[in-house]
Coordinates of C-alpha atoms and ligand atoms in Angstrom, one line a residue:
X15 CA -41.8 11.5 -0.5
X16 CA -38.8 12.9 -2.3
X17 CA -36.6 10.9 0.3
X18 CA -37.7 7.9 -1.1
X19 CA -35.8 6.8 -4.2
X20 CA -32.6 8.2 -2.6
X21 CA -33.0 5.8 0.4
X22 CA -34.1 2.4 -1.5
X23 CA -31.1 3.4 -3.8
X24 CA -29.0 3.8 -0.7
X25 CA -30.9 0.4 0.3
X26 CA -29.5 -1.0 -2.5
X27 CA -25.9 0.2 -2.6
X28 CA -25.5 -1.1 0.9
X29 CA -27.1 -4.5 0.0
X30 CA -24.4 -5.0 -2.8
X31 CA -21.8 -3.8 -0.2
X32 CA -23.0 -6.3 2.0
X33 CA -23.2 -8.8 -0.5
X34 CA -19.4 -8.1 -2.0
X35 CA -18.0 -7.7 1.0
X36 CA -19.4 -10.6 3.6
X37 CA -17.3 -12.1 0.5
X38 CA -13.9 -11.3 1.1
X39 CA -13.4 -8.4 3.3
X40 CA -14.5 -6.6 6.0
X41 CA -17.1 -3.6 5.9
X42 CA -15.1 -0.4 6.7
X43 CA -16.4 1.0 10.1
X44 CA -16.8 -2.8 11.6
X45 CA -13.7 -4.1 13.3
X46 CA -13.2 -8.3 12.4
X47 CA -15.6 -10.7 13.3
X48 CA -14.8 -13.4 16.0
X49 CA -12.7 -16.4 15.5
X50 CA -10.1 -14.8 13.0
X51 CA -7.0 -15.7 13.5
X52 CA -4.4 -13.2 15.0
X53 CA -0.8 -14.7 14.0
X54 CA 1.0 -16.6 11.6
X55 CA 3.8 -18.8 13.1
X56 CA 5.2 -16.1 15.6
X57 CA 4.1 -13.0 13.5
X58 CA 1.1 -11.2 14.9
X59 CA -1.4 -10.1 11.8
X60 CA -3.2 -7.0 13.8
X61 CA -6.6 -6.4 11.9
X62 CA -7.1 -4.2 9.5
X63 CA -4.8 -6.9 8.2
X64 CA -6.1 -10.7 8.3
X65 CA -5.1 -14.3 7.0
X66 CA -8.7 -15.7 6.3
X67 CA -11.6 -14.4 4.0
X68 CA -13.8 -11.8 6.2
X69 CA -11.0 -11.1 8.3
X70 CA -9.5 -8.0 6.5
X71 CA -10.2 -4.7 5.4
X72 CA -9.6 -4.6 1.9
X73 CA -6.4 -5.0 0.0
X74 CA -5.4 -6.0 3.7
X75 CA -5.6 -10.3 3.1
X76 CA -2.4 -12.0 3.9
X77 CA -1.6 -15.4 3.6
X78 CA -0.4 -17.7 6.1
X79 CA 1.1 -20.8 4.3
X80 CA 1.2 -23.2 6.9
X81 CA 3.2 -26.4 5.0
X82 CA 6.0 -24.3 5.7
X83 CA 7.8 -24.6 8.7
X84 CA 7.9 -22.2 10.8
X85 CA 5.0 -20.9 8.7
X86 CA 5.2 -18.0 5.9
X87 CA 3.1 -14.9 6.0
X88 CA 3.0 -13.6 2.4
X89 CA 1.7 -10.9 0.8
X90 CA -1.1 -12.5 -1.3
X91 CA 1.3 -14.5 -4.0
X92 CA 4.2 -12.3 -4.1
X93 CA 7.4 -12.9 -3.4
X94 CA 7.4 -11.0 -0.3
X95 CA 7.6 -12.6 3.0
X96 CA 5.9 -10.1 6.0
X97 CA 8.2 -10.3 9.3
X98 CA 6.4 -7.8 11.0
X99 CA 3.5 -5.2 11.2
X100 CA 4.0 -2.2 12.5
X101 CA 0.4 0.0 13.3
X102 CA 1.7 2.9 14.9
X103 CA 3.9 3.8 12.2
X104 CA 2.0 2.0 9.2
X105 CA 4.9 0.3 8.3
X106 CA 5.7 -3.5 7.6
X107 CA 9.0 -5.0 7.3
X108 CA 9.4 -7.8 4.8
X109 CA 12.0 -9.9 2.9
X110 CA 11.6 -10.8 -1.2
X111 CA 12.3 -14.3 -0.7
X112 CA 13.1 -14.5 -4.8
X113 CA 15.9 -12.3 -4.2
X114 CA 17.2 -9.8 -6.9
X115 CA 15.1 -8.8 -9.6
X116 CA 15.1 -11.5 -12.3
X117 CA 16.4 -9.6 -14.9
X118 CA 15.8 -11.0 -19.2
X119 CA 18.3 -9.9 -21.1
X120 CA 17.8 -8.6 -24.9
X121 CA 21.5 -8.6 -27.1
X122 CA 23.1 -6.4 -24.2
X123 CA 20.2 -4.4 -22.4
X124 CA 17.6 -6.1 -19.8
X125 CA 14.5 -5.9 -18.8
X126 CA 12.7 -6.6 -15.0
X127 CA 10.2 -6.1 -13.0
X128 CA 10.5 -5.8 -9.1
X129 CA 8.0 -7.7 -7.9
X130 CA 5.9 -5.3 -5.6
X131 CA 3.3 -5.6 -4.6
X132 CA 0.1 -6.6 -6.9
X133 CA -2.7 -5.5 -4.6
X134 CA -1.9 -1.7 -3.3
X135 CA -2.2 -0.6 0.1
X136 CA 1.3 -0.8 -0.2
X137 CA 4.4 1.0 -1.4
X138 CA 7.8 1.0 -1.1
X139 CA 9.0 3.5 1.8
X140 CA 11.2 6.5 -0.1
X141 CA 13.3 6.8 3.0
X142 CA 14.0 3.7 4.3
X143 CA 14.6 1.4 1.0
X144 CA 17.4 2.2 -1.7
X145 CA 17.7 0.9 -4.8
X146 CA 20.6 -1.0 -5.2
X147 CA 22.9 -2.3 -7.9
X148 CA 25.8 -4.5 -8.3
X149 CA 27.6 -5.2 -11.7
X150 CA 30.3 -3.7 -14.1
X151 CA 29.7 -0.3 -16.0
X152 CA 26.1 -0.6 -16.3
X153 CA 23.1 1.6 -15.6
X154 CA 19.9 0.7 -14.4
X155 CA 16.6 3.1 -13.6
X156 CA 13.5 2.5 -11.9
X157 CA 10.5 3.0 -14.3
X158 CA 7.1 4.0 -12.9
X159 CA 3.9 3.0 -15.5
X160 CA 3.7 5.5 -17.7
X161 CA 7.4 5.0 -18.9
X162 CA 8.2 7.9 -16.7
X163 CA 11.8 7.4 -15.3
X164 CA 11.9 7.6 -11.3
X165 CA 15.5 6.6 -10.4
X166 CA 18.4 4.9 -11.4
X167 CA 22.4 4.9 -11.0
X168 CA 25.1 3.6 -12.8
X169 CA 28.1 1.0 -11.5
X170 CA 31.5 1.1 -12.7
X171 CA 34.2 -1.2 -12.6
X172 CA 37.3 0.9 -13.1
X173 CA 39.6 -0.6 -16.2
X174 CA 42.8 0.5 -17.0
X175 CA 44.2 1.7 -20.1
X176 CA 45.8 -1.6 -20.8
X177 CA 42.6 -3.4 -20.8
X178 CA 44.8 -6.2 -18.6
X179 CA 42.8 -5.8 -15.6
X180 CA 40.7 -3.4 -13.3
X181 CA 39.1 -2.8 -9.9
X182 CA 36.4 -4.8 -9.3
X183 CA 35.9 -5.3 -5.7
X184 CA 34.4 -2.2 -3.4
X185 CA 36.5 -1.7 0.1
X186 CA 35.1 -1.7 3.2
X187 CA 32.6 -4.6 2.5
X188 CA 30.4 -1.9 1.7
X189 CA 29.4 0.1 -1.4
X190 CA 32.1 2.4 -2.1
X191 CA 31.4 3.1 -5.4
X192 CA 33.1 0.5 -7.1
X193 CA 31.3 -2.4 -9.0
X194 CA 27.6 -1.2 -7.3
X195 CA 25.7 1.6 -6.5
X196 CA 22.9 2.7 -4.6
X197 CA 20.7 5.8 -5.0
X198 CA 17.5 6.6 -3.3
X199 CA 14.3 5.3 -4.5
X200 CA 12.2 8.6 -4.6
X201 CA 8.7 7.9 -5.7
X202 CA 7.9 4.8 -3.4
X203 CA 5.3 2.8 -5.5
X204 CA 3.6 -0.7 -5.5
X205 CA 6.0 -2.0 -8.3
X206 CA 8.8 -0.8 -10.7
X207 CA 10.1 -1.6 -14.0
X208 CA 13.7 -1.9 -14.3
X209 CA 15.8 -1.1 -16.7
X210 CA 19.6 -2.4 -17.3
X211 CA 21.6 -0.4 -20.0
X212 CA 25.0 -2.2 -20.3
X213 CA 27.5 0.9 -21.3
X214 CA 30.4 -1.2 -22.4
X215 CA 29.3 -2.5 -25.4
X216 CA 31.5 -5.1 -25.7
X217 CA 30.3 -6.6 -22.5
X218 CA 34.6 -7.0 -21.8
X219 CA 34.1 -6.6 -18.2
X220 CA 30.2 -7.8 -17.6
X221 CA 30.9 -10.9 -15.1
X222 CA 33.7 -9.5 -13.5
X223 CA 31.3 -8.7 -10.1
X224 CA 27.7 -10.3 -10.3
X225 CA 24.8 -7.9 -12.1
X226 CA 22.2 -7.7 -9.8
X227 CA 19.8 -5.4 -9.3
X228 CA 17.5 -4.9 -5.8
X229 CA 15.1 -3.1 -4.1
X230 CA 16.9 -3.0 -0.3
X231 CA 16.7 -1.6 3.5
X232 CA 18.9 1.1 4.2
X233 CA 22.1 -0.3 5.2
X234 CA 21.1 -4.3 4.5
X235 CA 23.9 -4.2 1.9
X236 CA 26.8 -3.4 4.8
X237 CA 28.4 -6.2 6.0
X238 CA 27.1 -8.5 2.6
X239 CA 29.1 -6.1 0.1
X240 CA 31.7 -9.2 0.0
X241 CA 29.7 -11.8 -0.9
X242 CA 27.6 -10.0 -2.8
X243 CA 30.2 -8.6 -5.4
X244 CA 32.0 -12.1 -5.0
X245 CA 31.7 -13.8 -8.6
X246 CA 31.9 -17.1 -7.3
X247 CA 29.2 -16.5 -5.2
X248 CA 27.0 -15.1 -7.5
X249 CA 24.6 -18.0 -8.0
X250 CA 23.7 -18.1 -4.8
X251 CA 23.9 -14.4 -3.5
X252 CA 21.3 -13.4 -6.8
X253 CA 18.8 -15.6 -4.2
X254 CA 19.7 -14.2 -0.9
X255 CA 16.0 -12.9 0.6
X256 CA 16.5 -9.1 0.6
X257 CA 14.6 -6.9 3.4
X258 CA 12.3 -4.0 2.4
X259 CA 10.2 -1.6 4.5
X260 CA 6.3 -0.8 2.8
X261 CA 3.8 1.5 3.9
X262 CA 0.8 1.1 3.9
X263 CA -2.5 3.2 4.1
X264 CA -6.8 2.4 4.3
X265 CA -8.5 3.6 0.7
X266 CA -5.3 3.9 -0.7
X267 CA -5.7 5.4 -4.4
X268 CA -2.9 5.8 -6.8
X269 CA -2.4 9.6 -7.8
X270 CA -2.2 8.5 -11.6
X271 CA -5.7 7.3 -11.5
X272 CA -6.7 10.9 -9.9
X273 CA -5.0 12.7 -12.4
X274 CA -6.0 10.3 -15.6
X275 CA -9.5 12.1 -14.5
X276 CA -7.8 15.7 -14.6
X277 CA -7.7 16.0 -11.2
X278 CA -4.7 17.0 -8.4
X279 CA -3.3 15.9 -5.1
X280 CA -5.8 17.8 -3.7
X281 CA -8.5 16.2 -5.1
X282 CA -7.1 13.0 -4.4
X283 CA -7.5 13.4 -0.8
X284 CA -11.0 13.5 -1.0
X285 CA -10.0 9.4 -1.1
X286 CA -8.7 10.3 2.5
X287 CA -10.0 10.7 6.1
X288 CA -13.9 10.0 5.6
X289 CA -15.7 13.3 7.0
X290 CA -18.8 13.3 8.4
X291 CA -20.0 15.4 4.9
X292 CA -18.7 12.3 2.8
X293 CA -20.8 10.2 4.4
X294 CA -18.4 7.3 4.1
X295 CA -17.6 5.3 7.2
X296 CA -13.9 5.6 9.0
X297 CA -11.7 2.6 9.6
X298 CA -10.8 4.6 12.8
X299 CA -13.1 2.9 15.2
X300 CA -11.4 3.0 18.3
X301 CA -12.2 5.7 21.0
X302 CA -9.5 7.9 21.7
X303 CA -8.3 7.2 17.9
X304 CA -8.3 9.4 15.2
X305 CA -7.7 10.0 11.4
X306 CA -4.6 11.3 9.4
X307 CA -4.3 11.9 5.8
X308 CA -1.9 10.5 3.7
X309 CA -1.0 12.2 0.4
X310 CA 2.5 10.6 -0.7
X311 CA 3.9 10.9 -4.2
X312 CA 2.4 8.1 -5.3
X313 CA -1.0 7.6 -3.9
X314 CA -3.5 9.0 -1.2
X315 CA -5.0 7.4 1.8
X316 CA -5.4 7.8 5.4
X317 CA -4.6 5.7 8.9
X318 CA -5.6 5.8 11.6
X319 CA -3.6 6.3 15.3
X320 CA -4.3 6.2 18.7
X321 CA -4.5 9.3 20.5
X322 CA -1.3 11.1 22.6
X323 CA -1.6 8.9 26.2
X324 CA -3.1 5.6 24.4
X325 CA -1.7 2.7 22.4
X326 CA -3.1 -0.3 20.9
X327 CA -5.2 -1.0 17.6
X328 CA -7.2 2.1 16.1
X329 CA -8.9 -0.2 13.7
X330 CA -11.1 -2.6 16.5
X331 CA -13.6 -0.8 19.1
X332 CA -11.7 -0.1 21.9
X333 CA -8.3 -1.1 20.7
X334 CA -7.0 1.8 22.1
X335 CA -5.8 2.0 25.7
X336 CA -4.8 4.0 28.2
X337 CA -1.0 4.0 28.6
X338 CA -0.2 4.3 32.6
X339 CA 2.9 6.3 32.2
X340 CA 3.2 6.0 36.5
X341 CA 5.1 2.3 35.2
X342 CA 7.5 4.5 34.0
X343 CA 7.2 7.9 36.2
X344 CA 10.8 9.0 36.1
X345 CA 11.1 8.3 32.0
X346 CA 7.6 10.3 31.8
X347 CA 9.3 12.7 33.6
X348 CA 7.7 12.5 37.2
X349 CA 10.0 12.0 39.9
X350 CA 7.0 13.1 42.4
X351 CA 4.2 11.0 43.4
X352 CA 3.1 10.3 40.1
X353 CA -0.9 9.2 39.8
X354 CA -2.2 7.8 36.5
X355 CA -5.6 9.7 34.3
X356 CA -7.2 9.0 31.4
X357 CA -4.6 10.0 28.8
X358 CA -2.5 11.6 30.8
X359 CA -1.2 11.8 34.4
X360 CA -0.8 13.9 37.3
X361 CA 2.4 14.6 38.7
X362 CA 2.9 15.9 42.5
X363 CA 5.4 16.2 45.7
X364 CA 4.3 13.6 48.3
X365 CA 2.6 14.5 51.1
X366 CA 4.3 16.7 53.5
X367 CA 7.1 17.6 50.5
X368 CA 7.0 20.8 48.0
X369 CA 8.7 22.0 44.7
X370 CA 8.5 21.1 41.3
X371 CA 8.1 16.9 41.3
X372 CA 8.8 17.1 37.6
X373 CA 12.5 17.7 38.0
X374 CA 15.0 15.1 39.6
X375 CA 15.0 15.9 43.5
X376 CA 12.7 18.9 42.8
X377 CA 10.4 18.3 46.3
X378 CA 11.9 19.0 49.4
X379 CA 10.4 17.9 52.8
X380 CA 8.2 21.6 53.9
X381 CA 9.5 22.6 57.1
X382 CA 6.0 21.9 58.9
X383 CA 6.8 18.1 58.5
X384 CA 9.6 18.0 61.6
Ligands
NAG22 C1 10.2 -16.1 14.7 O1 10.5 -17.4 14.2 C2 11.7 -17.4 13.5 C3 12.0 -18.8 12.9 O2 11.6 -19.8 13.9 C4 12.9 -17.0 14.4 O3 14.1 -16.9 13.6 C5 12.6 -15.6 14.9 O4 13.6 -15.2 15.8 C6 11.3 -15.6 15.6 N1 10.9 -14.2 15.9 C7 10.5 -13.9 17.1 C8 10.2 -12.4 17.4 O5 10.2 -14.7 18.0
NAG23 C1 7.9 -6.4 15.6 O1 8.5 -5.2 16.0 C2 8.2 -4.8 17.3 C3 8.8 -3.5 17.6 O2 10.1 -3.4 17.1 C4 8.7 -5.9 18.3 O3 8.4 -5.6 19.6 C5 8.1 -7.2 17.9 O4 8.6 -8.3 18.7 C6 8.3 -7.6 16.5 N1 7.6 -8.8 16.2 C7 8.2 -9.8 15.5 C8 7.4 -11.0 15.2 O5 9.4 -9.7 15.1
NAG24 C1 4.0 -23.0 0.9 O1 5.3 -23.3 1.2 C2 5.8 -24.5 0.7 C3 7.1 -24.9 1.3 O2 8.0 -23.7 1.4 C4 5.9 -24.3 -0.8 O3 6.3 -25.5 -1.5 C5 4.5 -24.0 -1.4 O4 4.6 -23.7 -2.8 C6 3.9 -22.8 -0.7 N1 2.5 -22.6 -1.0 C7 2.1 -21.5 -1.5 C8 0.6 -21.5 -1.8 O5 2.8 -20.5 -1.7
NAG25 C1 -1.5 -14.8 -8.3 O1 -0.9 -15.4 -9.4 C2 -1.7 -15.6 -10.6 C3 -1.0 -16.4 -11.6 O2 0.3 -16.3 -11.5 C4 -2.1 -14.1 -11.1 O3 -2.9 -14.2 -12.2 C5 -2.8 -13.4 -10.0 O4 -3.0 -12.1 -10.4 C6 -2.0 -13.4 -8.7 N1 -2.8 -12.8 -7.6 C7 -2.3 -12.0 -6.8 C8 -3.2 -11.5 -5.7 O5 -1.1 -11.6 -6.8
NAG26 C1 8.5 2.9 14.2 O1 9.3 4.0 13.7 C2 10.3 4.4 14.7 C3 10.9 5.7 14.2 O2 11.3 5.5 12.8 C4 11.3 3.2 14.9 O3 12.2 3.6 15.8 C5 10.6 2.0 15.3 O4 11.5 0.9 15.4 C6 9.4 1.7 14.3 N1 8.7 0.5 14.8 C7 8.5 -0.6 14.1 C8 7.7 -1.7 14.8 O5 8.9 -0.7 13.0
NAG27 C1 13.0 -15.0 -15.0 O1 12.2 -14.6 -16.0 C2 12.1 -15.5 -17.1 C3 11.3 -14.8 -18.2 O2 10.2 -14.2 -17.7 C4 11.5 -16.8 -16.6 O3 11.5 -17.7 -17.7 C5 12.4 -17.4 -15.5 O4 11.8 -18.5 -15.0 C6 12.5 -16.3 -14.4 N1 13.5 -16.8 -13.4 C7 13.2 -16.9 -12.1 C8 14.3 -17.4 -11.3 O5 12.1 -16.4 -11.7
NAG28 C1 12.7 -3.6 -22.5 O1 11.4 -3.2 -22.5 C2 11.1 -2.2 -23.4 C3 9.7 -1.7 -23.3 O2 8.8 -2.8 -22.9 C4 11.3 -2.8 -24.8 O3 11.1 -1.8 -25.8 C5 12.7 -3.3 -24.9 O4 12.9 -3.9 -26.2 C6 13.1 -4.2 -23.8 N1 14.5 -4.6 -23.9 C7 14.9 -5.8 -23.7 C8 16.4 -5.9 -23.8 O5 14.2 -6.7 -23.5
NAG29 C1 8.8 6.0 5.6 O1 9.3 5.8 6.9 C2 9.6 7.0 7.6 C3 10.2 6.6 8.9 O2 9.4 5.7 9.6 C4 8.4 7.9 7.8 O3 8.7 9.1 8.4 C5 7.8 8.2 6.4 O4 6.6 8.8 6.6 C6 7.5 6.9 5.7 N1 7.0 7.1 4.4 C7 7.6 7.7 3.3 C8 6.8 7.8 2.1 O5 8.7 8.2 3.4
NAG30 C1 34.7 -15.4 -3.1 O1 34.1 -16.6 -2.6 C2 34.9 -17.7 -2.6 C3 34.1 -18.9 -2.2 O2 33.5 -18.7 -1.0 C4 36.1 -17.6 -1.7 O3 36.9 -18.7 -1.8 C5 36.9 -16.3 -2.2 O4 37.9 -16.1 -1.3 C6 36.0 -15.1 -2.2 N1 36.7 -14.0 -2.9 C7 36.9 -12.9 -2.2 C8 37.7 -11.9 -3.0 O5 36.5 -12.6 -1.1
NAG31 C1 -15.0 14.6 -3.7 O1 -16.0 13.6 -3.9 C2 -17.3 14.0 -4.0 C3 -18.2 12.8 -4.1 O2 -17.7 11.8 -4.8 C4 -17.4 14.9 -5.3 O3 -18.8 15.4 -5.4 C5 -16.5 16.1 -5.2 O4 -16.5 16.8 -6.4 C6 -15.0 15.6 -4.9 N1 -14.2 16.7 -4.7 C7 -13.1 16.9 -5.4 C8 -12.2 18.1 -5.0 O5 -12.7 16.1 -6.3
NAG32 C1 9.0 22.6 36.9 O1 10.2 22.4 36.2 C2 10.0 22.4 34.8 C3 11.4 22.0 34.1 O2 12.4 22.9 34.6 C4 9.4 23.7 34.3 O3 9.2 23.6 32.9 C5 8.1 23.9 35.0 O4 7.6 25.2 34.6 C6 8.3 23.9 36.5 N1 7.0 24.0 37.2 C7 6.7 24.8 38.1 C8 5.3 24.7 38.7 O5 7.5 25.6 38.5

C-alpha cells in the first residue's frame, strides 16, 4: 500500500517526461526513432546528435540549413559551422564562420564575447584550441562568468627609441612573438568573455598589424601568419572562418552550478554515468558499449564508447559491432592463420606449421609435414 503514492508520482514524472520530451528530444535510454535524417550535405550527424525535432538527445539538435549550397550544419544559431562528428573521441570539428571575435571598443579598451556555444554539451577542447591574438602592444584575457580570469597574453610590436618605426611583422609566417600571441586556453568552456587592454595609451602603434582576437586549432594560424598580420588585409582576414575542436558529453552539467549549491567535483559526478542505484536511464544502449565519466574543469558528464574489439555508435541498440581484425591480421599482429571471435580473434600456425604465429615468420613447417 505504501508503494503507491511513490509509483503514481513516478507515473507522473514520466508522463511529464514523456510529454516534454516527445517535444524536442529524445528520451535518454531510447535510440532515435525511424525516418530521422542521418547527414547534412556530406556531413554525417550520428545520433545522439540529430537535425529534426525528436531526433536528438538533448542539447544534441543541430541544424541543417539547406538554402545554402552545399548545405550548412550549424550549431543551433551560432556562428559555428560543424565539419565533422567524431563519437569515439567525443569530439567535433567546426569553423566560426563570423570569424574573430567582434570586439566594441570603449575610449581605448574593448569588450567581446566569443561566441560559443549557447546550449552546452559543448566546450572548447583545452588541448587542442589556443587562444590567439594579433595586434600591437595589447593584452587580451579570457573571462569565465564569474569575472574570474582564465587566460590571456599580450602582443607587442617592438618600437624603437626614435618612435620612427618598429617591427611589426612576425617571421616565419608564423607566430614568433611579434605583433600576436597565442597561449593555451586552460579552462575549456561553452563561451568566454574577452577582454582587450590596449597598453600604449596613445594608441601610436594600434593599426600597425590588425587587432584581432580568436579562439583557434592548434597550428591553424601557420601558414596564415602573413595575411593575417597584413594590414591591408585586415578587413577581410577579421572574417576568415576559424577552425575549433569542442567536446562534448551526455548530462553535461557546468561545475559552477554544482558548486553555487556548495557542492565539489565529486559531487558533480553524480550528473555522470547513470548507476543502476540512480535509477536514471544510460544513453549507452549498445551491447558491448559502456559508460565513462567525464569530470573536466568546467563541467561533468559522461559518454559512452564501444567496447575494446567493437566500433560503431554506443548511443543506438546494436550500434556497436564486431571489428574483424583478420581484414587486417598482420597490423593486428597475426602473421599465422588468423580466425575472427566475438571481440577478439584467435591467432595460430597453419596446419602442419608450429611457433609463435604472432611474430613475422614465427611458424615453421613441423618436420612431420615432409
Ligand atoms: C564536403 O563538401 C565540401 C563542399 O562541397 C567539400 O569541400 C568537402 O571536401 C566535402 N567533404 C567530404 C569529406 O566529402
Ligand atoms: C570525419 O573524420 C573522419 C575521421 O578522420 C573521416 O573518416 C571522415 O571522412 C570525416 N568526415 C567528413 C565529412 O569530413
Ligand atoms: C541559411 O543560409 C543562407 C545562405 O547562406 C542564409 O542567408 C540564411 O540566413 C541561413 N539561414 C539560417 C536560418 O541561418
Ligand atoms: C537564437 O537567437 C535568438 C535571437 O538572436 C536568441 O534569443 C536565442 O537564444 C538563440 N537561440 C539559440 C539556441 O542560440
Ligand atoms: C580522434 O583522436 C585521435 C587521437 O587524438 C586522432 O588521431 C583522430 O584523428 C581523431 N578522430 C577524429 C575523427 O577526430
Ligand atoms: C559587433 O558588435 C556590435 C555591438 O554589439 C554590433 O553592432 C555589430 O553589428 C557587430 N558586428 C558584427 C560584424 O557582428
Ligand atoms: C567591458 O566590460 C566591463 C564589464 O562588463 C565594463 O565594466 C567595461 O566598461 C567594458 N569596457 C569597455 C571598453 O566596453
Ligand atoms: C581534448 O582532446 C584531446 C585529444 O583528442 C583529449 O585527449 C582530451 O580529453 C580532450 N579534452 C580536453 C578537455 O582536453
Ligand atoms: C599585404 O597584402 C597586400 C595585398 O595583398 C600585398 O600587396 C602586400 O605585399 C602584403 N604585404 C606583406 C608585407 O606581405
Ligand atoms: C546524488 O544525487 C542523489 C539524488 O539526487 C542525492 O540524494 C545525493 O545526495 C547526491 N550525492 C552527492 C554526493 O551529491
Ligand atoms: C610469441 O611472441 C610474442 C612476441 O615476442 C610473445 O610476447 C609471446 O609470449 C610469444 N608466445 C608464445 C606462446 O611463445
Amino acid at each position: 500500500m505504501t508503494m503507491l503514492p511513490a509509483t503514481a508520482a513516478a507515473l507522473l514524472v514520466l508522463v511529464l517526461q514523456l510529454m516534454w520530451s516527445a517535444e524536442a528530444q529524445v528520451a535518454v535510454g531510447s535510440g532515435p526513432p525511424a525516418g530521422c535524417p542521418d547527414r547534412c550535405g556530406n556531413v554525417s550527424v550520428p545520433f545522439p546528435f540529430g537535425i529534426r525535432d525528436g531526433c536528438s538527445l538533448e542539447g544534441f539538435g543541430l541544424t541543417c540549413n539547406t538554402t545554402s549550397n552545399p548545405p550548412r550544419l550549424m550549431i543551433g544559431n551560432s556562428t559555428l559551422q560543424v565539419v565533422n562528428i567524431s563519437l569515439a573521441n567525443s569530439t567535433l570539428r567546426a569553423v566560426d564562420i563570423a570569424g574573430a571575435v567582434n570586439i566594441t571598443y570603449g575610449q581605448i579598451d574593448g569588450n567581446g564575447t566569443w561566441v560559443g556555444v549557447v546550449a552546452s554539451p559543448y566546450i572548447v577542447n583545452e588541448t587542442l584550441n589556443q587562444l590567439l591574438v594579433t595586434g600591437c602592444n595589447i593584452q587580451v584575457t579570457l573571462v569565465g562568468s564569474g569575472g574570474n580570469v582564465i587566460s590571456g597574453c599580450s602582443s607587442f610590436c617592438s618600437i624603437n627609441d626614435m618612435y620612427t618605426g618598429g617591427v611589426f611583422r612576425s617571421p616565419g609566417n608564423k607566430c614568433a612573438g611579434i605583433g600576436c600571441c597565442q597561449q593555451q586556453v586552460s579552462i575549456g568552456r561553452p563561451s568566454y568573455r574577452v577582454e582587450l587592454t590596449n597598453l600604449d595609451k596613445d594608441r601610436e602603434f594600434s593599426g600597425r598589424v590588425p587587432e584581432a582576437v580568436r579562439i583557434a586549432e592548434l597550428g591553424w594560424f601557420d601558414g596564415l601568419a602573413a595575411d593575417l598580420l597584413n594590414v591591408s588585409l585586415a578587413d577581410t582576414s577579421r572574417r576568415n572562418p576559424v577552425p575549433v575542436v569542442l567536446d562534448w558529453a551526455v548530462a553535461s552539467t557546468g561545475l559552477d552550478v554544482t558548486l553555487n549549491a556548495g557542492l565539489n567535483k565529486q559531487a558533480a559526478n553524480n550528473w555522470s554515468c547513470p548507476t543502476a542505484a540512480s535509477g536514471r536511464k544510460s544513453a549507452c544502449i549498445s551491447s558491448n558499449s559502456f559508460c565513462r565519466n567525464i569530470a573536466d574543469n568546467y563541467r561533468s558528464g559522461y559518454v559512452c564508447r564501444c567496447d575494446k574489439g567493437y566500433d560503431g555508435n554506443p548511443y543506438v541498440a546494436g550500434g556497436c559491432q564486431d571489428i574483424n581484425e583478420c581484414e587486417r591480421a598482420k597490423e593486428n599482429g597475426c602473421f599465422g592463420e588468423c580466425t575472427n571471435t566475438p571481440g577478439a580473434f584467435l591467432c595460430r600456425c597453419p596446419h602442419g606449421a608450429r611457433g609463435n604465429a604472432t611474430i613475422p615468420n614465427g611458424c615453421t613447417k613441423s618436420n612431420l609435414g615432409n
